[in-house]
Short mmCIF file of C-alpha atoms in Angstrom, two decimals:
data_model
loop_
_atom_site.label_atom_id
_atom_site.label_comp_id
_atom_site.label_asym_id
_atom_site.label_seq_id
_atom_site.Cartn_x
_atom_site.Cartn_y
_atom_site.Cartn_z
CA MET M 239 75.80 7.84 112.75
CA LYS M 240 79.10 7.93 110.86
CA ILE M 241 80.61 10.22 113.48
CA LEU M 242 79.42 7.93 116.31
CA TYR M 243 80.82 4.92 114.48
CA ARG M 244 84.25 6.60 114.13
CA ILE M 245 84.27 7.50 117.83
CA LEU M 246 83.53 3.88 118.76
CA VAL M 247 86.31 2.64 116.47
CA LEU M 248 88.81 5.05 118.06
CA ALA M 249 87.74 4.04 121.56
CA ALA M 250 88.16 0.36 120.69
CA ALA M 251 91.62 1.05 119.29
CA MET M 252 92.67 2.86 122.47
CA ALA M 253 91.36 0.07 124.67
CA ALA M 254 93.32 -2.51 122.65
CA ALA M 255 96.58 -0.59 122.69
CA ASP M 256 98.07 -2.62 125.52
CA VAL M 257 98.13 -5.83 123.46
CA ALA M 258 100.19 -4.52 120.56
CA ASP M 259 102.59 -6.89 118.86
CA ALA M 260 106.18 -7.15 120.05
CA GLN M 261 108.40 -4.47 118.58
CA THR M 262 111.89 -3.01 118.83
CA ARG M 263 112.14 0.68 119.62
CA ASN M 264 114.66 3.27 120.76
CA VAL M 265 114.40 4.02 124.46
CA PRO M 266 115.05 7.69 125.42
CA VAL M 267 118.69 8.27 126.37
CA HIS M 268 117.87 9.04 130.02
CA GLY M 269 114.87 8.29 132.22
CA TRP M 270 113.26 5.62 134.34
CA GLU M 271 112.99 3.16 131.45
CA ALA M 272 116.68 3.42 130.53
CA ASP M 273 117.58 2.96 134.22
CA SER M 274 115.38 -0.15 134.45
CA ILE M 275 117.01 -1.70 131.37
CA GLU M 276 120.50 -0.98 132.67
CA CYS M 277 119.70 -2.38 136.15
CA ALA M 278 118.25 -5.57 134.65
CA ASN M 279 121.40 -6.12 132.53
CA VAL M 280 124.14 -5.59 135.12
CA GLY M 281 126.76 -8.28 134.46
CA ASN M 282 125.32 -9.18 131.04
CA LYS M 283 128.31 -9.60 128.68
CA LYS M 284 126.14 -8.94 125.63
CA PHE M 285 124.80 -5.63 126.97
CA HIS M 286 126.69 -2.37 126.32
CA SER M 287 125.42 0.32 128.68
CA ALA M 288 127.77 3.02 127.30
CA VAL M 289 126.22 3.13 123.81
CA ARG M 290 122.80 4.79 123.75
CA PRO M 291 119.95 4.97 122.86
CA PHE M 292 119.14 1.39 123.74
CA ALA M 293 117.19 -0.67 121.24
CA ALA M 294 114.72 -2.44 123.52
CA LYS M 295 112.16 -5.10 122.77
CA SER M 296 108.69 -4.17 123.97
CA ASP M 297 105.26 -5.70 123.82
CA LEU M 298 103.56 -2.79 125.58
CA SER M 299 102.31 0.42 124.05
CA PRO M 300 101.05 3.40 126.04
CA ARG M 301 97.36 2.77 126.67
CA TYR M 302 96.37 6.31 125.80
CA ALA M 303 97.68 5.80 122.23
CA LEU M 304 95.70 4.96 119.14
CA VAL M 305 96.78 1.61 117.70
CA ALA M 306 95.88 -0.16 114.49
CA ARG M 307 97.26 -3.56 113.46
CA ARG M 308 97.38 -5.59 110.29
CA GLY M 309 99.22 -8.89 110.45
CA LYS M 310 102.63 -8.28 112.02
CA GLY M 311 102.44 -4.55 111.36
CA ALA M 312 101.27 -2.06 113.99
CA TRP M 313 100.62 1.70 113.76
CA THR M 314 100.71 3.74 116.96
CA LEU M 315 99.83 7.41 117.42
CA GLU M 316 100.24 9.04 120.82
CA PRO M 317 100.09 12.63 122.08
CA LEU M 318 103.05 14.44 123.60
CA ALA M 319 102.59 17.14 126.20
CA GLU M 320 104.42 18.99 128.93
CA LEU M 321 102.35 21.45 130.92
CA GLY M 322 103.83 23.03 134.02
CA VAL M 323 103.43 26.19 136.03
CA GLY M 324 105.64 27.50 138.80
CA THR M 325 107.66 30.37 140.16
CA GLN M 326 111.30 31.38 140.55
CA SER M 327 112.70 34.11 142.76
CA GLU M 328 115.23 35.63 140.36
CA TYR M 329 115.64 36.33 136.64
CA ASN M 330 111.95 36.21 135.76
CA SER M 331 109.14 35.42 138.15
CA ASN M 332 107.40 33.41 135.42
CA TYR M 333 108.39 29.76 135.17
CA TYR M 334 106.25 27.60 132.96
CA ASN M 335 106.23 25.07 130.13
CA ALA M 336 103.52 24.66 127.51
CA MET M 337 104.73 22.14 124.95
CA PHE M 338 102.58 19.96 122.69
CA GLY M 339 103.28 17.41 120.01
CA ALA M 340 102.59 13.94 118.67
CA SER M 341 104.54 10.76 118.05
CA GLY M 342 103.71 8.21 115.39
CA THR M 343 105.26 4.75 115.08
CA TYR M 344 105.02 1.90 112.60
CA SER M 345 106.56 -1.43 113.53
CA PHE M 346 106.76 -4.72 111.71
CA GLY M 347 107.58 -7.19 114.45
CA GLU M 348 111.20 -6.85 115.59
CA LYS M 349 112.57 -6.26 112.09
CA LEU M 350 111.42 -2.73 111.24
CA THR M 351 110.46 0.31 113.27
CA VAL M 352 109.74 3.81 111.98
CA ASN M 353 109.04 6.67 114.38
CA ILE M 354 108.52 10.42 114.01
CA SER M 355 107.92 12.84 116.89
CA ALA M 356 107.26 16.57 116.53
CA TYR M 357 106.62 19.18 119.20
CA GLY M 358 106.52 22.91 119.83
CA GLY M 359 105.38 25.52 122.30
CA TYR M 360 106.29 28.32 124.64
CA LEU M 361 108.29 28.17 127.83
CA SER M 362 109.90 30.46 130.35
CA PRO M 363 112.99 28.60 131.55
CA LEU M 364 115.08 28.55 134.69
CA GLY M 365 117.68 31.26 135.00
CA THR M 366 120.72 29.09 134.35
CA VAL M 367 119.15 27.66 131.22
CA ALA M 368 118.10 31.10 129.99
CA ALA M 369 121.66 32.37 130.51
CA LEU M 370 123.06 29.59 128.33
CA ALA M 371 120.30 30.08 125.76
CA ASP M 372 121.17 33.78 125.54
CA SER M 373 124.89 33.07 125.12
CA LEU M 374 124.46 30.28 122.56
CA GLY M 375 121.37 31.55 120.76
CA ARG M 376 119.71 28.17 121.27
CA PHE M 377 118.38 26.12 124.11
CA PRO M 378 120.72 23.37 125.22
CA GLN M 379 119.09 20.06 124.28
CA MET M 380 116.30 21.75 122.29
CA ASP M 381 115.91 21.58 118.55
CA GLY M 382 114.98 24.57 116.47
CA TYR M 383 115.59 28.28 116.95
CA CYS M 384 114.63 30.10 120.12
CA ASP M 385 112.68 33.29 119.60
CA LYS M 386 112.93 35.40 122.74
CA GLY M 387 110.44 38.03 123.85
CA ASP M 388 109.54 39.27 127.34
CA GLY M 389 111.27 36.33 129.00
CA LYS M 390 109.44 33.78 126.82
CA TYR M 391 110.96 31.40 124.30
CA PHE M 392 109.27 29.64 121.45
CA ALA M 393 110.91 26.28 120.83
CA ARG M 394 110.11 23.60 118.30
CA GLY M 395 111.69 20.36 117.25
CA ILE M 396 111.42 17.07 115.47
CA GLU M 397 113.02 13.68 116.03
CA PHE M 398 112.62 10.60 113.88
CA TYR M 399 114.27 7.31 113.04
CA ALA M 400 113.80 4.27 110.83
CA SER M 401 115.46 1.12 112.14
CA TYR M 402 115.85 -2.12 110.19
CA ARG M 403 117.44 -5.35 111.39
CA PRO M 404 118.28 -7.56 108.37
CA ALA M 405 120.10 -10.05 110.62
CA SER M 406 120.32 -10.70 114.35
CA PHE M 407 123.81 -9.16 114.55
CA LEU M 408 123.16 -6.13 112.29
CA ARG M 409 120.99 -3.04 112.75
CA LEU M 410 120.70 -0.13 110.30
CA THR M 411 119.21 3.13 111.56
CA ALA M 412 118.63 6.49 109.89
CA GLY M 413 117.09 9.51 111.52
CA LYS M 414 117.57 12.63 113.60
CA GLY M 415 117.97 12.48 117.34
CA LYS M 416 120.17 12.35 120.41
CA LYS M 417 123.17 10.12 121.00
CA PHE M 418 125.06 9.32 124.19
CA VAL M 419 128.36 7.54 124.80
CA GLY M 420 129.24 6.73 128.39
CA ASP M 421 127.89 5.45 131.69
CA GLY M 422 127.57 8.75 133.54
CA TYR M 423 125.12 11.59 133.94
CA ARG M 424 127.38 13.69 131.71
CA SER M 425 129.77 12.55 129.02
CA VAL M 426 133.03 14.11 127.86
CA ILE M 427 132.63 12.15 124.62
CA MET M 428 129.02 12.56 123.48
CA SER M 429 126.07 13.56 125.62
CA ALA M 430 122.43 14.58 125.20
CA SER M 431 123.26 18.27 125.67
CA ASN M 432 122.43 19.13 122.07
CA SER M 433 119.30 18.75 119.98
CA GLY M 434 120.72 15.80 118.10
CA MET M 435 121.79 15.39 114.49
CA TYR M 436 120.85 13.68 111.26
CA TYR M 437 122.56 10.31 111.07
CA PHE M 438 122.87 6.94 109.43
CA ASP M 439 124.18 4.23 111.77
CA THR M 440 125.52 0.78 111.04
CA GLU M 441 125.46 -1.18 114.29
CA VAL M 442 127.11 -4.59 114.64
CA ASP M 443 126.73 -6.91 117.64
CA VAL M 444 128.90 -10.03 117.59
CA GLY M 445 129.28 -11.97 120.80
CA ASN M 446 130.51 -9.57 123.49
CA PHE M 447 131.55 -6.92 120.95
CA LYS M 448 129.55 -3.94 119.71
CA TYR M 449 130.59 -1.56 116.91
CA VAL M 450 128.78 1.51 115.56
CA PHE M 451 129.81 3.45 112.47
CA SER M 452 127.86 6.67 112.03
CA VAL M 453 127.67 9.29 109.29
CA GLY M 454 125.78 12.38 110.38
CA GLY M 455 125.37 16.06 109.87
CA GLY M 456 123.58 19.25 110.74
CA ARG M 457 124.34 22.96 110.73
CA ASN M 458 126.79 25.12 112.65
CA PHE M 459 127.71 28.76 113.11
CA ASP M 460 130.41 30.10 110.78
CA ASN M 461 131.89 33.55 111.34
CA GLY M 462 134.57 33.19 108.67
CA VAL M 463 137.48 33.12 111.14
CA SER M 464 140.32 30.92 109.87
CA ALA M 465 143.87 30.06 110.81
CA THR M 466 145.11 33.05 108.79
CA ASP M 467 143.46 35.33 111.37
CA ALA M 468 145.67 33.98 114.15
CA THR M 469 147.85 37.06 114.37
CA THR M 470 144.95 39.53 114.60
CA LYS M 471 143.28 37.89 117.62
CA GLN M 472 140.00 39.36 116.42
CA VAL M 473 137.02 37.21 117.33
CA GLU M 474 133.37 37.67 116.59
CA PRO M 475 130.86 36.77 119.27
CA ALA M 476 129.46 33.25 119.19
CA VAL M 477 126.07 34.73 118.38
CA THR M 478 125.33 37.76 116.19
CA ASP M 479 122.25 39.10 114.47
CA GLY M 480 123.79 38.20 111.14
CA TRP M 481 125.23 34.82 111.95
CA ASN M 482 125.85 32.39 109.14
CA LEU M 483 124.77 28.76 109.44
CA ARG M 484 126.43 26.21 107.19
CA THR M 485 126.15 22.47 106.79
CA VAL M 486 128.69 20.48 108.79
CA TYR M 487 129.31 16.73 108.78
CA MET M 488 130.28 14.43 111.62
CA ILE M 489 131.57 10.90 111.11
CA TYR M 490 132.39 8.74 114.11
CA HIS M 491 132.86 5.17 115.15
CA VAL M 492 132.62 3.65 118.61
CA PHE M 493 133.34 0.14 119.83
CA SER M 494 132.57 -1.52 123.13
CA TYR M 495 133.88 -4.87 124.38
CA ASN M 496 132.98 -6.93 127.45
CA PRO M 497 135.80 -9.45 127.99
CA ALA M 498 134.24 -10.45 131.32
CA LYS M 499 131.05 -9.83 133.27
CA TRP M 500 132.86 -7.35 135.47
CA LEU M 501 134.85 -5.47 132.78
CA ASN M 502 134.04 -3.22 129.84
CA PHE M 503 136.25 -0.99 127.72
CA GLY M 504 135.76 0.86 124.48
CA GLY M 505 137.04 3.51 122.12
CA PHE M 506 135.66 6.46 120.20
CA GLU M 507 136.88 8.53 117.28
CA ALA M 508 135.17 11.34 115.40
CA VAL M 509 135.89 13.95 112.76
CA MET M 510 134.02 17.22 112.17
CA MET M 511 134.30 18.59 108.65
CA VAL M 512 132.87 21.03 106.18
CA ARG M 513 133.50 20.96 102.44
CA ARG M 514 132.90 23.73 99.89
CA ASP M 515 133.22 23.98 96.14
CA SER M 516 134.58 26.94 94.14
CA THR M 517 131.28 28.81 94.59
CA ASP M 518 131.43 28.38 98.39
CA ARG M 519 128.58 25.89 98.41
CA THR M 520 128.73 22.90 100.73
CA ARG M 521 129.67 19.60 99.12
CA MET M 522 129.42 16.02 100.34
CA PRO M 523 131.81 14.84 103.09
CA ASP M 524 135.24 13.55 102.18
CA LEU M 525 134.91 9.93 101.06
CA HIS M 526 138.27 9.07 102.65
CA TYR M 527 136.50 8.99 106.04
CA MET M 528 133.83 6.55 104.87
CA ASN M 529 136.08 3.54 105.47
CA PRO M 530 134.88 2.17 108.83
CA MET M 531 138.23 0.42 109.46
CA LEU M 532 140.47 3.51 109.28
CA PHE M 533 141.70 5.71 112.12
CA PHE M 534 140.73 9.34 111.53
CA ARG M 535 143.69 11.11 113.12
CA PRO M 536 146.41 9.79 110.75
CA LEU M 537 144.04 10.29 107.81
CA GLU M 538 143.37 13.89 108.83
CA PHE M 539 147.10 14.65 108.89
CA SER M 540 147.58 13.01 105.50
CA LEU M 541 144.89 15.31 104.08
CA GLY M 542 146.67 18.40 105.39
CA SER M 543 144.76 18.61 108.70
CA PRO M 544 141.74 20.55 107.36
CA ASP M 545 139.25 18.93 109.74
CA ASN M 546 138.75 18.49 113.46
CA ALA M 547 139.54 14.93 114.57
CA ILE M 548 139.04 13.90 118.18
CA MET M 549 139.32 10.58 120.00
CA GLY M 550 138.38 9.06 123.32
CA ALA M 551 138.20 5.95 125.47
CA PHE M 552 135.85 4.68 128.13
CA GLY M 553 135.59 1.76 130.54
CA LYS M 554 133.60 0.26 133.38
CA ILE M 555 134.30 -2.13 136.27
CA THR M 556 131.29 -3.89 137.76
CA VAL M 557 131.67 -5.26 141.29
CA ASN M 558 127.96 -6.07 141.47
CA LYS M 559 124.76 -4.17 140.78
CA TYR M 560 125.39 -2.19 143.98
CA LEU M 561 128.73 -0.79 142.81
CA VAL M 562 129.88 0.11 139.30
CA GLY M 563 132.92 2.28 138.60
CA TYR M 564 133.26 4.05 135.24
CA ALA M 565 135.66 6.41 133.49
CA GLN M 566 136.13 8.35 130.26
CA PHE M 567 139.00 10.13 128.58
CA MET M 568 138.79 12.49 125.61
CA LEU M 569 141.84 13.72 123.68
CA ASP M 570 141.94 16.54 121.13
CA ASP M 571 145.62 17.53 120.91
CA PHE M 572 148.58 16.46 123.00
CA ASN M 573 152.26 17.44 123.21
CA PHE M 574 154.22 15.12 125.46
CA ASN M 575 157.36 17.28 125.60
CA GLU M 576 155.39 20.32 126.74
CA ILE M 577 153.52 18.22 129.30
CA LYS M 578 156.88 17.34 130.88
CA GLU M 579 157.74 21.04 131.09
CA HIS M 580 154.53 21.78 133.03
CA ASN M 581 154.11 25.05 131.15
CA GLY M 582 150.31 24.90 130.71
CA THR M 583 150.44 24.90 126.94
CA TRP M 584 147.14 25.58 125.21
CA ASN M 585 147.35 22.60 122.86
CA ASN M 586 147.33 19.93 125.54
CA LYS M 587 143.58 19.59 125.20
CA TYR M 588 141.97 16.72 127.05
CA ALA M 589 139.10 15.87 129.37
CA PHE M 590 138.31 13.00 131.72
CA GLN M 591 135.48 11.68 133.85
CA LEU M 592 135.44 9.44 136.94
CA GLY M 593 132.34 8.08 138.60
CA VAL M 594 130.61 5.38 140.61
CA LYS M 595 126.98 4.31 140.55
CA GLY M 596 124.75 1.43 141.53
CA PHE M 597 121.31 0.08 142.37
CA VAL M 598 120.27 -1.10 145.84
CA GLY M 599 116.75 -2.41 145.64
CA ASN M 600 114.57 0.52 144.56
CA PHE M 601 117.35 3.00 145.29
CA GLY M 602 119.85 4.20 142.67
CA TYR M 603 122.81 6.50 143.09
CA LEU M 604 125.50 8.19 140.99
CA LEU M 605 128.59 10.20 142.00
CA GLU M 606 130.61 11.78 139.20
CA TYR M 607 133.50 14.17 138.56
CA ASP M 608 134.30 15.80 135.20
CA TYR M 609 137.51 17.68 134.34
CA ILE M 610 137.70 19.53 131.00
CA ARG M 611 140.78 21.47 129.91
CA PRO M 612 140.58 24.85 128.12
CA PHE M 613 140.26 24.91 124.31
CA ILE M 614 139.28 21.23 123.94
CA TYR M 615 136.47 20.76 121.39
CA SER M 616 137.33 24.10 119.71
CA HIS M 617 138.92 24.64 116.30
CA ASP M 618 140.44 27.45 114.24
CA ARG M 619 137.03 27.88 112.57
CA PRO M 620 133.86 27.77 114.70
CA ILE M 621 132.03 25.66 112.13
CA ASN M 622 134.50 22.81 112.73
CA CYS M 623 134.24 22.88 116.53
CA TYR M 624 132.80 19.88 118.38
CA SER M 625 129.21 21.12 118.30
CA MET M 626 126.03 20.70 116.32
CA TYR M 627 123.40 23.39 115.79
CA CYS M 628 125.60 25.69 117.92
CA GLN M 629 125.23 23.38 120.91
CA PRO M 630 128.17 21.49 122.47
CA ILE M 631 128.14 17.78 121.70
CA ALA M 632 129.81 16.98 125.04
CA ASN M 633 129.27 19.13 128.17
CA PRO M 634 126.56 21.84 127.88
CA TYR M 635 128.82 24.32 129.72
CA GLY M 636 131.55 23.98 127.06
CA ALA M 637 135.14 23.55 128.28
CA ASN M 638 137.56 25.01 130.84
CA LEU M 639 135.61 23.62 133.79
CA LYS M 640 135.36 21.18 136.67
CA GLU M 641 132.04 19.59 137.55
CA ALA M 642 130.73 17.33 140.32
CA VAL M 643 127.38 15.58 140.04
CA VAL M 644 125.34 13.68 142.65
CA ASN M 645 122.18 11.95 141.46
CA LEU M 646 119.98 9.93 143.84
CA LYS M 647 116.84 8.10 142.69
CA TYR M 648 114.17 6.12 144.51
CA LYS M 649 111.14 4.20 143.23
CA MET M 650 108.10 3.42 145.37
CA GLN M 651 105.24 1.73 143.55
CA HIS M 652 103.88 4.44 141.25
CA PHE M 653 106.16 7.18 142.57
CA ASP M 654 109.65 8.21 141.42
CA PHE M 655 111.91 10.58 143.36
CA ASP M 656 114.99 12.15 141.80
CA LEU M 657 117.52 14.37 143.61
CA LEU M 658 120.15 16.10 141.49
CA ILE M 659 123.08 18.13 142.82
CA ASP M 660 125.26 19.67 140.11
CA CYS M 661 128.25 21.88 140.99
CA VAL M 662 130.29 23.58 138.23
CA LYS M 663 133.39 25.76 138.41
CA ARG M 664 134.30 27.23 135.04
CA GLY M 665 136.35 30.07 133.60
CA MET M 666 134.36 32.17 131.14
CA ASP M 667 135.71 34.18 128.23
CA PHE M 668 135.68 37.96 128.17
CA ASP M 669 136.67 40.84 125.92
CA ILE M 670 137.87 39.75 122.44
CA TYR M 671 139.96 36.86 123.74
CA SER M 672 139.18 33.22 124.31
CA TYR M 673 140.14 31.59 127.59
CA GLY M 674 138.92 28.21 126.42
CA ASN M 675 135.32 28.10 127.67
CA ASN M 676 133.18 28.94 124.65
CA ILE M 677 134.05 26.19 122.18
CA MET M 678 132.53 28.20 119.32
CA ARG M 679 135.29 30.77 119.62
CA PRO M 680 138.39 29.87 117.57
CA TYR M 681 141.43 28.83 119.56
CA THR M 682 143.48 31.26 117.45
CA SER M 683 141.92 34.06 119.55
CA ARG M 684 143.49 32.73 122.77
CA HIS M 685 144.94 35.26 125.17
CA HIS M 686 148.16 33.31 125.79
CA SER M 687 149.73 30.08 124.58
CA THR M 688 151.30 28.91 127.86
CA GLY M 689 150.29 29.16 131.49
CA ASN M 690 146.76 27.92 130.80
CA TYR M 691 144.81 26.20 133.56
CA VAL M 692 141.26 25.05 134.25
CA GLY M 693 139.23 27.95 135.60
CA GLN M 694 141.19 30.74 133.91
CA GLY M 695 139.32 33.80 132.69
CA VAL M 696 136.31 35.03 134.62
CA GLY M 697 135.81 32.43 137.35
CA VAL M 698 132.18 31.47 137.88
CA LYS M 699 130.74 28.93 140.30
CA VAL M 700 127.32 27.49 139.55
CA TYR M 701 125.36 24.89 141.44
CA ASN M 702 121.91 23.43 140.86
CA VAL M 703 119.97 21.41 143.42
CA SER M 704 116.60 20.02 142.38
CA LEU M 705 114.17 17.43 143.74
CA ASP M 706 111.60 15.86 141.44
CA ALA M 707 108.63 13.75 142.52
CA ARG M 708 106.60 11.94 139.86
CA TRP M 709 103.50 9.80 139.90
CA ARG M 710 103.22 7.33 137.02
CA PRO M 711 100.02 5.26 136.69
CA ASP M 712 100.42 1.81 135.15
CA ALA M 713 97.58 2.46 132.74
CA LEU M 714 99.47 5.41 131.20
CA ARG M 715 103.02 4.14 130.94
CA ASP M 716 104.60 7.27 129.41
CA PHE M 717 102.57 9.77 131.41
CA SER M 718 103.36 11.37 134.76
CA VAL M 719 102.25 14.06 137.18
CA PHE M 720 105.25 15.86 138.65
CA ALA M 721 106.33 18.38 141.24
CA ARG M 722 109.77 19.99 141.25
CA VAL M 723 111.54 22.25 143.76
CA GLY M 724 115.12 23.47 143.83
CA VAL M 725 117.68 26.21 144.20
CA GLN M 726 120.34 27.55 141.85
CA HIS M 727 123.40 29.61 142.60
CA GLY M 728 124.74 31.66 139.71
CA ASP M 729 127.42 34.27 139.31
CA LYS M 730 125.86 36.89 141.57
CA SER M 731 122.55 35.62 142.91
CA ASP M 732 120.54 32.66 144.13
CA ASN M 733 117.37 31.44 142.50
CA THR M 734 114.77 29.23 144.18
CA PHE M 735 112.09 27.63 142.06
CA ALA M 736 109.07 25.34 142.20
CA MET M 737 106.82 23.82 139.55
CA VAL M 738 103.93 21.37 139.23
CA GLY M 739 102.56 19.88 136.04
CA ILE M 740 101.99 16.89 133.79
CA LYS M 741 104.22 15.48 131.09
CA THR M 742 104.87 12.54 128.82
CA SER M 743 108.30 11.00 129.38
CA LYS M 744 108.82 9.71 125.86
CA LEU M 745 110.40 12.82 124.39
CA PHE M 746 110.52 15.71 126.81
CA PHE M 747 113.27 16.15 129.34
CA ASP M 748 114.18 18.38 132.27
CA ARG M 749 115.79 21.59 131.15
CA SER M 750 117.43 22.38 134.52
CA LEU M 751 120.74 21.05 133.05
#
């Protein structure tokens, strides 16, 4: 009888899940829900589409979750799953995903939300993703180590956050997860290409102005190469059997301002740092950077330039919801005199992005171009490069590349269709020298100091074309049945693929890059 009673209680909780109290939660960086929020807020001067994840108010919980409530507090537990089976013509004929996990949330109205999501499983990825996983030692976008065997990878991860809003204009968030800065599919500033980082955010919204100050950290690969090795040009591979992972800190601030309904502009600045004591143990980050009102670049120079400071800017012009133009610019180092000489110096390190997008009824589109110079995001020591957990924080392909992206989406009742065309031309490193592609190689191992150009090294053209079709029932808001087909062109071969399966959209993502 006790077992029957518990089953009835659980069934009642599941049936009541759709009437959960209003709560504030972090919406996944990309996906149909983020698109819907952005479309609904086109022209809203208090909405900042370039700073993600969005903190959205919601009074709906997935109906397949278990929910318990007491007063204004609500506990939610929901399963996470991605099961898919398919085939691909090259690399490995197996193509499947078998990932499982769970997500638990506690919310106290709109003031407090605590969430933890954990997952793990086996998968056999697409060829382009496997190639990057082999070169980096980790899956792009995936937390945890990748253990390879017979074409299979075991991946695991965890994301969590605790968000508290003491006042309407202030939000404090601590956790581990993905960040994104920009309005495009990619970002030259900060994208969802990595597994995320530990962070503590202070977020201020005043009028049409938004400011975020973040202190975060994780681990990065350290091969011991320093500026004193510049004359030897010896470089260890980005991944070795005996690699050394050390704690690295990232502090950044970003602001976004909407002076008018049709105009947005913002700025970004970050510093990557590692600190050690006399016994070579990692210490806390330099407290000089903890002042949220200081600019990092002058401070870095005043400290003897031991860290990696980088800055950027972004903006958006909104004609209407049918047409939005956006841009980004990222600057690492710059020498104006050498720019005038047009000598291709290595230390003019910058990247930019141009794009247009819009929503026409149930149809959404995005056209984007990214240009990333060699050696940007790199440093004289790999641990200080612009990466986290050995995964680039910006573009998953690194640097020294040009990329064009076309993304078309269409919604029809319970069906979503998503066409992605991604074309990349990049110059890869070879031998013991760096040509500016692998950001985890020190720039001191460069082959030459002048005459550098985008695409130098081993030129490789890659394109991915994929079409996704999803069916999402209203009763299971975060659940979908999907089918995916596509073709990839790599360095020497083409790869066609197809997959069908089921997934929850809350945490998992498409690993086709």
